[in-house]
Amino acid sequence: MNILEKLRQKLIVSCQALEDEPLHSPYIMSKMALAAKQGGASGIRANTVQDIQAIKKEVDLPIIGIIKKDFANSGVFITPTVHEIDELYREGLDIIAFDATGRDRPDGKSLKQFFSEIKAKYPDQLFMADISTLEEGIHAEKAGVDIVAPTLAGYTTYSKDTVPMNLVTELIEHLSVPVIAEGNFDSPEKVKKALQLGAHAVVVGSAITRPQIITEKFNQAVLDFDDNSTERRVIE
């Protein structure tokens, strides 16, 4: 069974923590991936070679690998150049994901130039395009990517009002390559709906693996609570 078949209608958990986050550590991410596997995840999305190497020691699930890197001259930061592709390929990954938006890349290459180069270099590698609009998804498919995901919907200046679920629907209607739902699929209900719409798989990240964000949501409920409410109960 190939990787895409293994991931069909399955849950993929994104295990990432940036440098300024409390859980930033390859060891911690490896344990997060193990916990995700024990919970039923069928795949992992991970950032950096160091995290990926640690995760591989804990789980044998398919991995979608990325490297996030900031450049002063570009808003593209998910696997932005061929250098990051090279690093991920050398590590040996089932799928490599990269920013396939229409924004200027840090090396000045167009998406077509960038992808033609990496596909010629690594013809057997599966590539996933992270996009923010339907037009970008169509462009990515024409370029030859294997998978499209609305990961960046709402994160580009021109897609701020985009609802990821709606974009998933549009992508499925217009593309022939698998569409993996990713980007604010933060509840079991959203995951189920995405699969019902025809998503190949669903990636969930912050709602599972970023406790500071999960805590913020619960704390906001506390802050919103009306102290004068007659329904208030104190539980000891």
PDB file of C-alpha atoms in Angstrom:
ATOM      1  CA  MET A   1       0.000   0.000   0.000  1.00  0.00           C
ATOM      2  CA  ASN A   2       1.436   3.391  -0.967  1.00  0.00           C
ATOM      3  CA  ILE A   3       1.612   6.385   1.356  1.00  0.00           C
ATOM      4  CA  LEU A   4      -1.430   8.164  -0.031  1.00  0.00           C
ATOM      5  CA  GLU A   5      -3.541   5.050   0.422  1.00  0.00           C
ATOM      6  CA  LYS A   6      -2.317   4.705   3.999  1.00  0.00           C
ATOM      7  CA  LEU A   7      -3.483   8.249   4.682  1.00  0.00           C
ATOM      8  CA  ARG A   8      -6.843   8.034   2.924  1.00  0.00           C
ATOM      9  CA  GLN A   9      -9.600   9.305   5.235  1.00  0.00           C
ATOM     10  CA  LYS A  10      -7.197   9.397   8.171  1.00  0.00           C
ATOM     11  CA  LEU A  11      -6.079  11.885  10.809  1.00  0.00           C
ATOM     12  CA  ILE A  12      -2.647  13.505  10.550  1.00  0.00           C
ATOM     13  CA  VAL A  13      -1.382  15.364  13.607  1.00  0.00           C
ATOM     14  CA  SER A  14       0.947  18.321  13.236  1.00  0.00           C
ATOM     15  CA  CYS A  15       3.603  18.215  15.965  1.00  0.00           C
ATOM     16  CA  GLN A  16       5.367  21.560  15.904  1.00  0.00           C
ATOM     17  CA  ALA A  17       6.658  24.081  18.411  1.00  0.00           C
ATOM     18  CA  LEU A  18       8.519  27.214  17.371  1.00  0.00           C
ATOM     19  CA  GLU A  19      11.567  28.575  19.188  1.00  0.00           C
ATOM     20  CA  ASP A  20       9.542  31.002  21.301  1.00  0.00           C
ATOM     21  CA  GLU A  21       7.074  28.332  22.471  1.00  0.00           C
ATOM     22  CA  PRO A  22       7.330  26.337  25.737  1.00  0.00           C
ATOM     23  CA  LEU A  23       7.400  22.910  24.080  1.00  0.00           C
ATOM     24  CA  HIS A  24      10.155  23.729  21.593  1.00  0.00           C
ATOM     25  CA  SER A  25      12.297  20.578  21.722  1.00  0.00           C
ATOM     26  CA  PRO A  26      12.857  17.596  19.417  1.00  0.00           C
ATOM     27  CA  TYR A  27      12.412  15.305  22.431  1.00  0.00           C
ATOM     28  CA  ILE A  28       9.081  16.845  23.391  1.00  0.00           C
ATOM     29  CA  MET A  29       7.828  16.757  19.793  1.00  0.00           C
ATOM     30  CA  SER A  30       8.801  13.103  19.546  1.00  0.00           C
ATOM     31  CA  LYS A  31       6.697  12.327  22.602  1.00  0.00           C
ATOM     32  CA  MET A  32       3.872  14.430  21.222  1.00  0.00           C
ATOM     33  CA  ALA A  33       3.999  12.310  18.063  1.00  0.00           C
ATOM     34  CA  LEU A  34       3.941   9.138  20.156  1.00  0.00           C
ATOM     35  CA  ALA A  35       0.914  10.411  22.056  1.00  0.00           C
ATOM     36  CA  ALA A  36      -0.762  11.253  18.734  1.00  0.00           C
ATOM     37  CA  LYS A  37      -0.114   7.736  17.464  1.00  0.00           C
ATOM     38  CA  GLN A  38      -1.520   6.217  20.632  1.00  0.00           C
ATOM     39  CA  GLY A  39      -4.590   8.383  20.135  1.00  0.00           C
ATOM     40  CA  GLY A  40      -5.114   6.994  16.648  1.00  0.00           C
ATOM     41  CA  ALA A  41      -3.259   9.364  14.325  1.00  0.00           C
ATOM     42  CA  SER A  42      -2.163   7.788  11.051  1.00  0.00           C
ATOM     43  CA  GLY A  43       0.416  10.409  10.078  1.00  0.00           C
ATOM     44  CA  ILE A  44       2.542  13.242  11.465  1.00  0.00           C
ATOM     45  CA  ARG A  45       3.436  16.674  10.107  1.00  0.00           C
ATOM     46  CA  ALA A  46       6.692  18.008  11.543  1.00  0.00           C
ATOM     47  CA  ASN A  47       9.017  20.984  11.245  1.00  0.00           C
ATOM     48  CA  THR A  48      12.850  20.789  11.107  1.00  0.00           C
ATOM     49  CA  VAL A  49      15.157  17.867  10.470  1.00  0.00           C
ATOM     50  CA  GLN A  50      15.997  17.655  14.185  1.00  0.00           C
ATOM     51  CA  ASP A  51      12.370  17.169  15.193  1.00  0.00           C
ATOM     52  CA  ILE A  52      11.784  14.693  12.376  1.00  0.00           C
ATOM     53  CA  GLN A  53      14.780  12.585  13.407  1.00  0.00           C
ATOM     54  CA  ALA A  54      13.524  12.454  16.997  1.00  0.00           C
ATOM     55  CA  ILE A  55       9.974  11.623  15.885  1.00  0.00           C
ATOM     56  CA  LYS A  56      11.214   8.755  13.706  1.00  0.00           C
ATOM     57  CA  LYS A  57      12.699   7.130  16.814  1.00  0.00           C
ATOM     58  CA  GLU A  58       9.267   7.070  18.459  1.00  0.00           C
ATOM     59  CA  VAL A  59       6.799   6.330  15.654  1.00  0.00           C
ATOM     60  CA  ASP A  60       6.773   4.600  12.296  1.00  0.00           C
ATOM     61  CA  LEU A  61       3.955   6.684  10.824  1.00  0.00           C
ATOM     62  CA  PRO A  62       4.136   8.518   7.488  1.00  0.00           C
ATOM     63  CA  ILE A  63       5.638  11.979   7.960  1.00  0.00           C
ATOM     64  CA  ILE A  64       4.932  15.211   6.125  1.00  0.00           C
ATOM     65  CA  GLY A  65       8.081  17.265   6.584  1.00  0.00           C
ATOM     66  CA  ILE A  66       8.623  21.003   6.399  1.00  0.00           C
ATOM     67  CA  ILE A  67      11.271  23.517   7.407  1.00  0.00           C
ATOM     68  CA  LYS A  68      10.058  26.934   8.481  1.00  0.00           C
ATOM     69  CA  LYS A  69      12.546  29.691   7.750  1.00  0.00           C
ATOM     70  CA  ASP A  70      12.048  33.446   7.728  1.00  0.00           C
ATOM     71  CA  PHE A  71      13.513  35.696   5.061  1.00  0.00           C
ATOM     72  CA  ALA A  72      13.490  39.499   5.231  1.00  0.00           C
ATOM     73  CA  ASN A  73      12.574  39.849   1.555  1.00  0.00           C
ATOM     74  CA  SER A  74       9.675  37.395   1.447  1.00  0.00           C
ATOM     75  CA  GLY A  75       6.592  36.266   3.330  1.00  0.00           C
ATOM     76  CA  VAL A  76       7.161  32.691   2.148  1.00  0.00           C
ATOM     77  CA  PHE A  77       8.471  30.685   5.115  1.00  0.00           C
ATOM     78  CA  ILE A  78       7.339  27.055   4.737  1.00  0.00           C
ATOM     79  CA  THR A  79      10.163  25.180   2.987  1.00  0.00           C
ATOM     80  CA  PRO A  80      10.893  28.350   1.005  1.00  0.00           C
ATOM     81  CA  THR A  81      13.963  27.407  -1.071  1.00  0.00           C
ATOM     82  CA  VAL A  82      15.636  24.434  -2.708  1.00  0.00           C
ATOM     83  CA  HIS A  83      18.099  24.318   0.193  1.00  0.00           C
ATOM     84  CA  GLU A  84      15.336  23.308   2.621  1.00  0.00           C
ATOM     85  CA  ILE A  85      14.008  20.768   0.111  1.00  0.00           C
ATOM     86  CA  ASP A  86      17.498  19.245  -0.062  1.00  0.00           C
ATOM     87  CA  GLU A  87      17.695  18.942   3.724  1.00  0.00           C
ATOM     88  CA  LEU A  88      14.321  17.231   3.965  1.00  0.00           C
ATOM     89  CA  TYR A  89      14.999  14.894   1.077  1.00  0.00           C
ATOM     90  CA  ARG A  90      18.285  13.754   2.607  1.00  0.00           C
ATOM     91  CA  GLU A  91      16.415  12.902   5.792  1.00  0.00           C
ATOM     92  CA  GLY A  92      14.060  10.654   3.831  1.00  0.00           C
ATOM     93  CA  LEU A  93      10.435  11.701   4.087  1.00  0.00           C
ATOM     94  CA  ASP A  94       7.185  10.318   2.791  1.00  0.00           C
ATOM     95  CA  ILE A  95       5.911  13.769   1.811  1.00  0.00           C
ATOM     96  CA  ILE A  96       7.603  17.168   1.624  1.00  0.00           C
ATOM     97  CA  ALA A  97       5.315  20.197   1.943  1.00  0.00           C
ATOM     98  CA  PHE A  98       6.129  23.702   0.773  1.00  0.00           C
ATOM     99  CA  ASP A  99       4.561  27.125   0.332  1.00  0.00           C
ATOM    100  CA  ALA A 100       2.920  27.241  -3.097  1.00  0.00           C
ATOM    101  CA  THR A 101       1.251  30.624  -2.751  1.00  0.00           C
ATOM    102  CA  GLY A 102       1.582  33.329  -5.369  1.00  0.00           C
ATOM    103  CA  ARG A 103       3.871  35.441  -3.199  1.00  0.00           C
ATOM    104  CA  ASP A 104       7.425  36.266  -4.229  1.00  0.00           C
ATOM    105  CA  ARG A 105       9.842  33.591  -3.073  1.00  0.00           C
ATOM    106  CA  PRO A 106      13.053  34.608  -1.253  1.00  0.00           C
ATOM    107  CA  ASP A 107      15.187  33.333  -4.144  1.00  0.00           C
ATOM    108  CA  GLY A 108      13.124  35.259  -6.701  1.00  0.00           C
ATOM    109  CA  LYS A 109      11.892  32.112  -8.447  1.00  0.00           C
ATOM    110  CA  SER A 110       8.308  31.674  -9.542  1.00  0.00           C
ATOM    111  CA  LEU A 111       6.404  28.645  -8.283  1.00  0.00           C
ATOM    112  CA  LYS A 112       6.744  27.040 -11.703  1.00  0.00           C
ATOM    113  CA  GLN A 113      10.513  27.552 -11.734  1.00  0.00           C
ATOM    114  CA  PHE A 114      10.898  26.374  -8.152  1.00  0.00           C
ATOM    115  CA  PHE A 115       8.811  23.243  -8.520  1.00  0.00           C
ATOM    116  CA  SER A 116      10.251  22.291 -11.915  1.00  0.00           C
ATOM    117  CA  GLU A 117      13.691  22.366 -10.339  1.00  0.00           C
ATOM    118  CA  ILE A 118      12.875  20.259  -7.289  1.00  0.00           C
ATOM    119  CA  LYS A 119      10.758  17.744  -9.230  1.00  0.00           C
ATOM    120  CA  ALA A 120      13.547  17.238 -11.758  1.00  0.00           C
ATOM    121  CA  LYS A 121      15.995  16.800  -8.897  1.00  0.00           C
ATOM    122  CA  TYR A 122      13.786  14.423  -6.895  1.00  0.00           C
ATOM    123  CA  PRO A 123      11.333  12.820  -9.360  1.00  0.00           C
ATOM    124  CA  ASP A 124      10.153  10.084  -6.976  1.00  0.00           C
ATOM    125  CA  GLN A 125       9.435  12.360  -4.013  1.00  0.00           C
ATOM    126  CA  LEU A 126       5.830  13.179  -3.074  1.00  0.00           C
ATOM    127  CA  PHE A 127       5.261  16.928  -2.772  1.00  0.00           C
ATOM    128  CA  MET A 128       2.402  18.742  -1.040  1.00  0.00           C
ATOM    129  CA  ALA A 129       1.508  22.332  -1.937  1.00  0.00           C
ATOM    130  CA  ASP A 130       0.392  24.597   0.918  1.00  0.00           C
ATOM    131  CA  ILE A 131      -1.868  27.221  -0.665  1.00  0.00           C
ATOM    132  CA  SER A 132      -4.317  29.958   0.357  1.00  0.00           C
ATOM    133  CA  THR A 133      -6.702  30.305  -2.615  1.00  0.00           C
ATOM    134  CA  LEU A 134      -8.397  28.178  -5.235  1.00  0.00           C
ATOM    135  CA  GLU A 135      -6.332  29.821  -7.972  1.00  0.00           C
ATOM    136  CA  GLU A 136      -3.124  28.833  -6.179  1.00  0.00           C
ATOM    137  CA  GLY A 137      -4.384  25.276  -5.841  1.00  0.00           C
ATOM    138  CA  ILE A 138      -5.137  25.072  -9.570  1.00  0.00           C
ATOM    139  CA  HIS A 139      -1.729  26.562 -10.381  1.00  0.00           C
ATOM    140  CA  ALA A 140       0.000  24.062  -8.078  1.00  0.00           C
ATOM    141  CA  GLU A 141      -1.769  21.114  -9.687  1.00  0.00           C
ATOM    142  CA  LYS A 142      -0.750  22.348 -13.133  1.00  0.00           C
ATOM    143  CA  ALA A 143       2.827  22.605 -11.888  1.00  0.00           C
ATOM    144  CA  GLY A 144       2.685  18.896 -11.035  1.00  0.00           C
ATOM    145  CA  VAL A 145       2.319  18.615  -7.261  1.00  0.00           C
ATOM    146  CA  ASP A 146       0.961  15.399  -5.771  1.00  0.00           C
ATOM    147  CA  ILE A 147      -1.222  16.907  -3.013  1.00  0.00           C
ATOM    148  CA  VAL A 148      -2.822  20.288  -2.337  1.00  0.00           C
ATOM    149  CA  ALA A 149      -3.724  21.645   1.113  1.00  0.00           C
ATOM    150  CA  PRO A 150      -5.351  24.964   2.132  1.00  0.00           C
ATOM    151  CA  THR A 151      -2.821  25.330   4.946  1.00  0.00           C
ATOM    152  CA  LEU A 152      -2.284  29.030   4.361  1.00  0.00           C
ATOM    153  CA  ALA A 153      -5.903  30.091   3.861  1.00  0.00           C
ATOM    154  CA  GLY A 154      -6.329  33.264   5.883  1.00  0.00           C
ATOM    155  CA  TYR A 155      -2.594  33.711   6.339  1.00  0.00           C
ATOM    156  CA  THR A 156      -1.889  35.642   3.149  1.00  0.00           C
ATOM    157  CA  THR A 157      -3.019  39.251   2.885  1.00  0.00           C
ATOM    158  CA  TYR A 158      -5.353  38.435   0.001  1.00  0.00           C
ATOM    159  CA  SER A 159      -7.027  35.438   1.691  1.00  0.00           C
ATOM    160  CA  LYS A 160      -7.872  36.938   5.094  1.00  0.00           C
ATOM    161  CA  ASP A 161     -11.594  36.316   4.731  1.00  0.00           C
ATOM    162  CA  THR A 162     -11.216  32.794   3.352  1.00  0.00           C
ATOM    163  CA  VAL A 163     -12.897  30.009   5.285  1.00  0.00           C
ATOM    164  CA  PRO A 164     -10.695  26.883   5.036  1.00  0.00           C
ATOM    165  CA  MET A 165     -13.706  24.546   4.911  1.00  0.00           C
ATOM    166  CA  ASN A 166     -15.146  26.454   1.964  1.00  0.00           C
ATOM    167  CA  LEU A 167     -11.794  26.384   0.211  1.00  0.00           C
ATOM    168  CA  VAL A 168     -11.561  22.627   0.736  1.00  0.00           C
ATOM    169  CA  THR A 169     -14.919  22.274  -1.007  1.00  0.00           C
ATOM    170  CA  GLU A 170     -13.739  24.374  -3.953  1.00  0.00           C
ATOM    171  CA  LEU A 171     -10.442  22.542  -4.248  1.00  0.00           C
ATOM    172  CA  ILE A 172     -12.143  19.150  -4.273  1.00  0.00           C
ATOM    173  CA  GLU A 173     -14.529  20.344  -6.985  1.00  0.00           C
ATOM    174  CA  HIS A 174     -11.796  21.700  -9.239  1.00  0.00           C
ATOM    175  CA  LEU A 175      -8.748  19.479  -8.674  1.00  0.00           C
ATOM    176  CA  SER A 176      -7.964  15.877  -9.509  1.00  0.00           C
ATOM    177  CA  VAL A 177      -5.053  15.479  -7.060  1.00  0.00           C
ATOM    178  CA  PRO A 178      -5.812  14.588  -3.422  1.00  0.00           C
ATOM    179  CA  VAL A 179      -6.810  17.498  -1.188  1.00  0.00           C
ATOM    180  CA  ILE A 180      -5.675  17.268   2.426  1.00  0.00           C
ATOM    181  CA  ALA A 181      -7.655  19.551   4.737  1.00  0.00           C
ATOM    182  CA  GLU A 182      -5.355  21.655   6.880  1.00  0.00           C
ATOM    183  CA  GLY A 183      -5.679  25.028   8.573  1.00  0.00           C
ATOM    184  CA  ASN A 184      -8.011  25.616  11.542  1.00  0.00           C
ATOM    185  CA  PHE A 185      -9.685  22.222  11.438  1.00  0.00           C
ATOM    186  CA  ASP A 186      -9.801  22.497  15.184  1.00  0.00           C
ATOM    187  CA  SER A 187     -12.738  20.325  16.209  1.00  0.00           C
ATOM    188  CA  PRO A 188     -13.891  16.736  15.632  1.00  0.00           C
ATOM    189  CA  GLU A 189     -16.950  18.135  13.860  1.00  0.00           C
ATOM    190  CA  LYS A 190     -14.820  20.038  11.337  1.00  0.00           C
ATOM    191  CA  VAL A 191     -12.659  16.971  10.734  1.00  0.00           C
ATOM    192  CA  LYS A 192     -15.714  14.831  10.064  1.00  0.00           C
ATOM    193  CA  LYS A 193     -17.243  17.419   7.739  1.00  0.00           C
ATOM    194  CA  ALA A 194     -14.019  17.768   5.734  1.00  0.00           C
ATOM    195  CA  LEU A 195     -13.925  14.016   5.186  1.00  0.00           C
ATOM    196  CA  GLN A 196     -17.595  14.001   4.232  1.00  0.00           C
ATOM    197  CA  LEU A 197     -16.850  16.672   1.636  1.00  0.00           C
ATOM    198  CA  GLY A 198     -14.214  14.416   0.121  1.00  0.00           C
ATOM    199  CA  ALA A 199     -10.940  15.480   1.731  1.00  0.00           C
ATOM    200  CA  HIS A 200      -8.292  12.785   1.353  1.00  0.00           C
ATOM    201  CA  ALA A 201      -7.163  13.283   4.957  1.00  0.00           C
ATOM    202  CA  VAL A 202      -7.205  15.979   7.640  1.00  0.00           C
ATOM    203  CA  VAL A 203      -4.297  17.616   9.466  1.00  0.00           C
ATOM    204  CA  VAL A 204      -4.938  18.911  12.981  1.00  0.00           C
ATOM    205  CA  GLY A 205      -2.248  20.826  14.819  1.00  0.00           C
ATOM    206  CA  SER A 206      -2.809  23.516  17.439  1.00  0.00           C
ATOM    207  CA  ALA A 207      -6.032  21.996  18.767  1.00  0.00           C
ATOM    208  CA  ILE A 208      -4.084  18.886  19.790  1.00  0.00           C
ATOM    209  CA  THR A 209      -0.412  19.775  20.222  1.00  0.00           C
ATOM    210  CA  ARG A 210      -0.169  23.407  21.361  1.00  0.00           C
ATOM    211  CA  PRO A 211      -1.336  23.540  24.991  1.00  0.00           C
ATOM    212  CA  GLN A 212      -0.836  27.290  25.329  1.00  0.00           C
ATOM    213  CA  ILE A 213      -3.411  27.892  22.576  1.00  0.00           C
ATOM    214  CA  ILE A 214      -5.791  25.267  23.964  1.00  0.00           C
ATOM    215  CA  THR A 215      -5.503  26.899  27.399  1.00  0.00           C
ATOM    216  CA  GLU A 216      -6.192  30.348  25.929  1.00  0.00           C
ATOM    217  CA  LYS A 217      -9.526  29.125  24.561  1.00  0.00           C
ATOM    218  CA  PHE A 218     -10.613  27.746  27.918  1.00  0.00           C
ATOM    219  CA  ASN A 219      -9.366  30.828  29.725  1.00  0.00           C
ATOM    220  CA  GLN A 220     -11.295  33.086  27.371  1.00  0.00           C
ATOM    221  CA  ALA A 221     -14.452  31.252  28.418  1.00  0.00           C
ATOM    222  CA  VAL A 222     -13.577  32.054  32.018  1.00  0.00           C
ATOM    223  CA  LEU A 223     -12.923  35.709  31.176  1.00  0.00           C
ATOM    224  CA  ASP A 224     -16.222  35.923  29.336  1.00  0.00           C
ATOM    225  CA  PHE A 225     -18.106  34.458  32.239  1.00  0.00           C
ATOM    226  CA  ASP A 226     -20.499  36.859  33.926  1.00  0.00           C
ATOM    227  CA  ASP A 227     -19.644  36.973  37.612  1.00  0.00           C
ATOM    228  CA  ASN A 228     -23.216  38.043  38.345  1.00  0.00           C
ATOM    229  CA  SER A 229     -24.731  35.053  36.596  1.00  0.00           C
ATOM    230  CA  THR A 230     -27.219  33.152  38.715  1.00  0.00           C
ATOM    231  CA  GLU A 231     -25.990  29.992  37.059  1.00  0.00           C
ATOM    232  CA  ARG A 232     -22.537  30.257  38.602  1.00  0.00           C
ATOM    233  CA  ARG A 233     -21.451  27.165  40.539  1.00  0.00           C
ATOM    234  CA  VAL A 234     -18.350  26.623  42.613  1.00  0.00           C
ATOM    235  CA  ILE A 235     -16.924  23.121  42.264  1.00  0.00           C
ATOM    236  CA  GLU A 236     -14.370  21.956  44.784  1.00  0.00           C
TER     237      GLU A 236
END
